CSV table of C-alpha atoms in Angstrom, one decimal:
chain,number,residue,atom,x,y,z
A,1078,GLY,CA,5.9,-10.1,-14.1
A,1079,ALA,CA,8.1,-8.3,-11.8
A,1080,VAL,CA,8.6,-9.9,-8.4
A,1081,VAL,CA,9.6,-8.5,-5.1
A,1082,SER,CA,10.7,-11.0,-2.4
A,1083,GLN,CA,10.4,-10.0,1.2
A,1084,HIS,CA,11.5,-12.0,4.2
A,1085,PRO,CA,10.9,-13.0,6.9
A,1086,SER,CA,7.2,-13.2,6.5
A,1087,ARG,CA,6.7,-13.4,10.2
A,1088,VAL,CA,9.0,-12.8,13.2
A,1089,ILE,CA,8.5,-12.8,16.9
A,1090,CYS,CA,11.1,-11.3,19.0
A,1091,LYS,CA,11.8,-10.1,22.5
A,1092,SER,CA,11.6,-6.5,23.5
A,1093,GLY,CA,15.0,-4.7,23.0
A,1094,THR,CA,16.2,-6.9,20.2
A,1095,SER,CA,16.8,-5.7,16.6
A,1096,VAL,CA,15.0,-7.2,13.6
A,1097,LYS,CA,16.1,-7.0,10.0
A,1098,ILE,CA,13.7,-7.3,7.2
A,1099,GLU,CA,14.9,-7.8,3.6
A,1100,CYS,CA,13.3,-6.7,0.4
A,1101,ARG,CA,14.7,-8.0,-2.9
A,1102,SER,CA,13.7,-7.3,-6.4
A,1103,LEU,CA,14.2,-10.5,-8.3
A,1104,ASP,CA,14.0,-9.7,-12.0
A,1105,PHE,CA,14.5,-5.9,-12.2
A,1106,GLN,CA,16.6,-3.2,-10.8
A,1107,ALA,CA,14.8,-1.3,-8.2
A,1108,THR,CA,15.9,2.3,-8.3
A,1109,THR,CA,13.5,3.2,-5.5
A,1110,MET,CA,12.1,1.2,-2.7
A,1111,PHE,CA,9.4,2.2,-0.2
A,1112,TRP,CA,8.8,0.9,3.2
A,1113,TYR,CA,5.4,1.0,4.8
A,1114,ARG,CA,3.8,-0.1,8.0
A,1115,GLN,CA,0.2,-1.1,8.6
A,1116,PHE,CA,-1.6,-1.5,11.8
A,1117,PRO,CA,-4.7,-3.7,12.1
A,1118,LYS,CA,-7.6,-2.2,10.1
A,1119,LYS,CA,-5.6,0.9,9.2
A,1120,SER,CA,-4.1,2.1,6.0
A,1121,LEU,CA,-0.6,1.6,4.7
A,1122,MET,CA,1.6,4.4,6.0
A,1123,LEU,CA,4.7,5.3,4.2
A,1124,MET,CA,7.7,5.2,6.5
A,1125,ALA,CA,10.5,6.0,4.1
A,1126,THR,CA,11.7,6.1,0.6
A,1127,SER,CA,15.1,4.7,-0.2
A,1128,ASN,CA,17.1,5.2,-3.4
A,1129,GLU,CA,20.1,3.0,-4.2
A,1130,GLY,CA,23.3,4.4,-2.9
A,1131,SER,CA,21.9,7.3,-1.0
A,1132,LYS,CA,20.3,7.9,2.4
A,1133,ALA,CA,16.7,7.1,2.9
A,1134,THR,CA,14.2,9.9,3.1
A,1135,TYR,CA,12.0,9.4,6.1
A,1136,GLU,CA,8.4,10.6,6.5
A,1137,GLN,CA,7.5,13.0,9.3
A,1138,GLY,CA,7.3,11.2,12.6
A,1139,VAL,CA,9.4,8.2,11.6
A,1140,GLU,CA,12.6,7.9,13.7
A,1141,LYS,CA,15.5,7.3,11.4
A,1142,ASP,CA,17.6,6.0,14.2
A,1143,LYS,CA,15.0,3.4,15.1
A,1144,PHE,CA,14.2,2.3,11.6
A,1145,LEU,CA,17.5,1.9,9.8
A,1146,ILE,CA,17.2,1.6,6.1
A,1147,ASN,CA,20.0,0.4,3.8
A,1148,HIS,CA,19.7,0.3,0.0
A,1149,ALA,CA,23.2,-0.7,-0.9
A,1150,SER,CA,22.4,-2.3,-4.3
A,1151,LEU,CA,19.7,-2.0,-7.0
A,1152,THR,CA,18.1,-5.3,-5.9
A,1153,LEU,CA,18.2,-5.2,-2.1
A,1154,SER,CA,16.9,-2.9,0.6
A,1155,THR,CA,16.8,-3.7,4.3
A,1156,LEU,CA,14.8,-2.3,7.1
A,1157,THR,CA,16.2,-2.8,10.6
A,1158,VAL,CA,13.9,-2.2,13.6
A,1159,THR,CA,16.4,-1.4,16.3
A,1160,SER,CA,15.6,-2.1,20.0
A,1161,ALA,CA,12.1,-3.2,19.2
A,1162,HIS,CA,9.3,-2.6,21.6
A,1163,PRO,CA,5.8,-3.9,21.7
A,1164,GLU,CA,4.4,-0.8,20.0
A,1165,ASP,CA,6.6,-1.6,17.0
A,1166,SER,CA,4.5,-4.7,16.4
A,1167,SER,CA,3.0,-4.2,13.0
A,1168,PHE,CA,2.8,-5.4,9.4
A,1169,TYR,CA,5.8,-4.0,7.4
A,1170,ILE,CA,5.6,-4.1,3.6
A,1171,CYS,CA,8.2,-3.0,1.1
A,1172,SER,CA,7.6,-2.0,-2.5
A,1173,ALA,CA,9.9,-1.4,-5.4
A,1174,THR,CA,9.9,0.3,-8.7
A,1175,ASP,CA,12.1,0.7,-11.7
A,1176,ASP,CA,10.1,3.4,-13.2
A,1177,LEU,CA,10.9,7.1,-12.6
A,1178,SER,CA,7.3,7.9,-12.3
A,1179,ASN,CA,7.1,5.6,-9.3
A,1180,GLU,CA,3.6,4.6,-10.3
A,1181,LYS,CA,4.3,1.0,-11.1
A,1182,LEU,CA,4.8,-0.5,-7.7
A,1183,PHE,CA,5.6,-4.1,-7.0
A,1184,PHE,CA,5.0,-5.1,-3.4
A,1185,GLY,CA,6.7,-7.6,-1.2
A,1186,SER,CA,4.5,-10.1,0.7
A,1187,GLY,CA,5.0,-8.3,4.0
A,1188,THR,CA,6.4,-9.1,7.3
A,1189,GLN,CA,4.3,-9.5,10.5
A,1190,LEU,CA,6.4,-8.3,13.4
A,1191,SER,CA,5.4,-9.3,16.9
A,1192,VAL,CA,7.4,-7.9,19.8
A,1193,LEU,CA,6.8,-9.5,23.1
B,571,ARG,CA,-8.5,16.5,6.5
B,572,LYS,CA,-6.8,13.3,5.4
B,573,GLU,CA,-5.1,13.4,2.0
B,574,VAL,CA,-7.1,10.4,0.8
B,575,GLU,CA,-10.3,9.4,2.6
B,576,GLN,CA,-12.4,6.3,2.3
B,577,ASP,CA,-15.4,4.9,4.1
B,578,PRO,CA,-14.0,2.0,6.0
B,579,GLY,CA,-17.2,-0.1,5.7
B,580,PRO,CA,-17.8,-2.9,5.9
B,581,PHE,CA,-20.1,-3.1,3.0
B,582,ASN,CA,-22.1,-6.3,3.3
B,583,VAL,CA,-23.1,-7.3,-0.1
B,584,PRO,CA,-25.2,-10.2,-1.2
B,585,GLU,CA,-23.6,-12.4,-3.8
B,586,GLY,CA,-24.6,-11.2,-7.3
B,587,ALA,CA,-25.4,-7.7,-6.1
B,588,THR,CA,-23.7,-4.5,-7.1
B,589,VAL,CA,-21.7,-2.4,-4.7
B,590,ALA,CA,-20.1,1.0,-5.2
B,591,PHE,CA,-18.0,3.2,-3.0
B,592,ASN,CA,-16.1,6.5,-3.3
B,593,CYS,CA,-12.7,7.9,-2.3
B,594,THR,CA,-12.0,11.6,-1.8
B,595,TYR,CA,-8.7,13.2,-2.2
B,596,SER,CA,-7.6,16.6,-1.0
B,597,ASN,CA,-4.7,17.5,-3.3
B,598,SER,CA,-6.1,19.1,-6.5
B,599,ALA,CA,-2.8,18.6,-8.1
B,600,SER,CA,-3.0,14.8,-7.9
B,601,GLN,CA,-2.3,13.3,-11.3
B,602,SER,CA,-2.9,9.6,-11.1
B,603,PHE,CA,-5.4,7.4,-9.3
B,604,PHE,CA,-5.6,3.7,-8.7
B,605,TRP,CA,-7.6,1.0,-7.0
B,606,TYR,CA,-5.7,-1.7,-5.1
B,607,ARG,CA,-7.1,-4.8,-3.5
B,608,GLN,CA,-5.7,-6.1,-0.2
B,609,ASP,CA,-6.6,-9.3,1.4
B,610,CYS,CA,-6.0,-9.7,5.1
B,611,ARG,CA,-2.3,-9.6,6.0
B,612,LYS,CA,-1.3,-9.7,2.3
B,613,GLU,CA,0.4,-7.2,0.1
B,614,PRO,CA,-1.8,-4.8,-1.9
B,615,LYS,CA,-2.4,-5.8,-5.5
B,616,LEU,CA,-3.2,-3.4,-8.3
B,617,LEU,CA,-6.8,-3.8,-9.3
B,618,MET,CA,-7.0,-1.0,-11.9
B,619,SER,CA,-5.9,2.4,-12.8
B,620,VAL,CA,-8.5,5.2,-13.0
B,621,TYR,CA,-8.6,7.2,-16.1
B,622,SER,CA,-10.3,10.6,-16.6
B,623,SER,CA,-12.9,9.2,-18.9
B,624,GLY,CA,-13.7,6.4,-16.6
B,625,ASN,CA,-12.8,2.8,-17.3
B,626,GLU,CA,-14.1,-0.7,-17.0
B,627,ASP,CA,-12.4,-4.0,-16.4
B,628,GLY,CA,-14.8,-6.9,-16.4
B,629,ARG,CA,-17.2,-6.5,-13.5
B,630,PHE,CA,-15.2,-3.5,-12.2
B,631,THR,CA,-15.9,0.1,-13.2
B,632,ALA,CA,-13.8,3.1,-12.0
B,633,GLN,CA,-14.7,6.7,-12.4
B,634,LEU,CA,-12.9,10.0,-11.7
B,635,ASN,CA,-14.5,13.2,-10.8
B,636,ARG,CA,-11.9,15.9,-10.7
B,637,ALA,CA,-14.3,18.7,-10.0
B,638,SER,CA,-15.4,17.1,-6.7
B,639,GLN,CA,-12.1,15.4,-6.2
B,640,TYR,CA,-13.2,11.9,-5.8
B,641,ILE,CA,-12.9,8.5,-7.5
B,642,SER,CA,-15.3,5.6,-7.4
B,643,LEU,CA,-15.3,1.9,-7.8
B,644,LEU,CA,-18.3,-0.2,-8.8
B,645,ILE,CA,-18.4,-3.9,-8.6
B,646,ARG,CA,-21.2,-5.7,-10.5
B,647,ASP,CA,-22.4,-9.2,-10.0
B,648,SER,CA,-20.3,-9.6,-6.8
B,649,LYS,CA,-18.6,-12.8,-6.2
B,650,LEU,CA,-17.6,-14.3,-2.8
B,651,SER,CA,-14.0,-13.9,-3.9
B,652,ASP,CA,-14.5,-10.1,-4.2
B,653,SER,CA,-14.4,-9.9,-0.3
B,654,ALA,CA,-11.4,-7.8,0.4
B,655,THR,CA,-10.3,-4.3,1.4
B,656,TYR,CA,-10.2,-1.9,-1.5
B,657,LEU,CA,-7.5,0.8,-1.3
B,658,CYS,CA,-7.7,4.1,-3.1
B,659,VAL,CA,-4.3,5.3,-4.1
B,660,VAL,CA,-3.4,8.7,-5.3
B,661,ASN,CA,-0.3,10.1,-6.8
B,662,LYS,CA,0.3,13.4,-5.1
B,663,GLY,CA,1.8,14.9,-8.1
B,664,ALA,CA,4.7,16.4,-6.2
B,665,ALA,CA,8.4,15.7,-6.7
B,666,GLY,CA,9.1,12.1,-6.2
B,667,ASN,CA,5.6,11.2,-7.1
B,668,LYS,CA,4.9,9.3,-4.0
B,669,LEU,CA,1.7,7.4,-3.8
B,670,THR,CA,-0.7,8.0,-0.9
B,671,PHE,CA,-3.0,5.2,0.3
B,672,GLY,CA,-6.5,5.6,1.6
B,673,GLY,CA,-7.5,3.7,4.7
B,674,GLY,CA,-9.4,1.2,2.6
B,675,THR,CA,-13.0,0.1,2.2
B,676,ARG,CA,-13.8,-3.3,3.4
B,677,VAL,CA,-16.3,-5.3,1.3
B,678,LEU,CA,-17.8,-8.6,2.5
B,679,VAL,CA,-19.8,-10.6,-0.1
B,680,LYS,CA,-22.1,-13.1,1.5
B,681,PRO,CA,-24.0,-16.0,-0.1
């Protein structure tokens, strides 16, 4: 089946640094990728939707200058957390689809970000 | 009111017992419904889609009640491996068809 590779799986960084998370679709072309964050015991919250070759669409309350999303190819999207702070510590997950209905979602394995 | 609401649980279930829980959604235009399973610090995995007529997949049965705007999941003959968080997912039906996740219902199956 379709596979989405996400890495790193875990990252620990100092406050003020930037962290890049990659999400790759391995055997299909992902027209749309979604980025979520999840705090402990909370639901997945959609951060942004990215379409290849265009600017990402951010959900209300998500700072686009803080969470930079690039979707330069049909197989790769990146999320960069700029100037990370402890409150950015969270579980970040990407998902991808090649289906216009966006109902067949394939998830990456997630990235646990810890900002010290 | 949250778009998709679930009882967070946990539901403590004896092994072999039956457990059922619901999920309510606020957007009457929602088109598609799913149950996902998520283990701790792992990605969600599709458990089953929910069809209007209700559907069954082994020990799992899903129901949709459009009039009352809720879906349900029933697990029969619970196994220890069924312990997980079950996420209710709704397609909002708007342009872009973004999926909205509920907060999840935690199920703990104990021997």
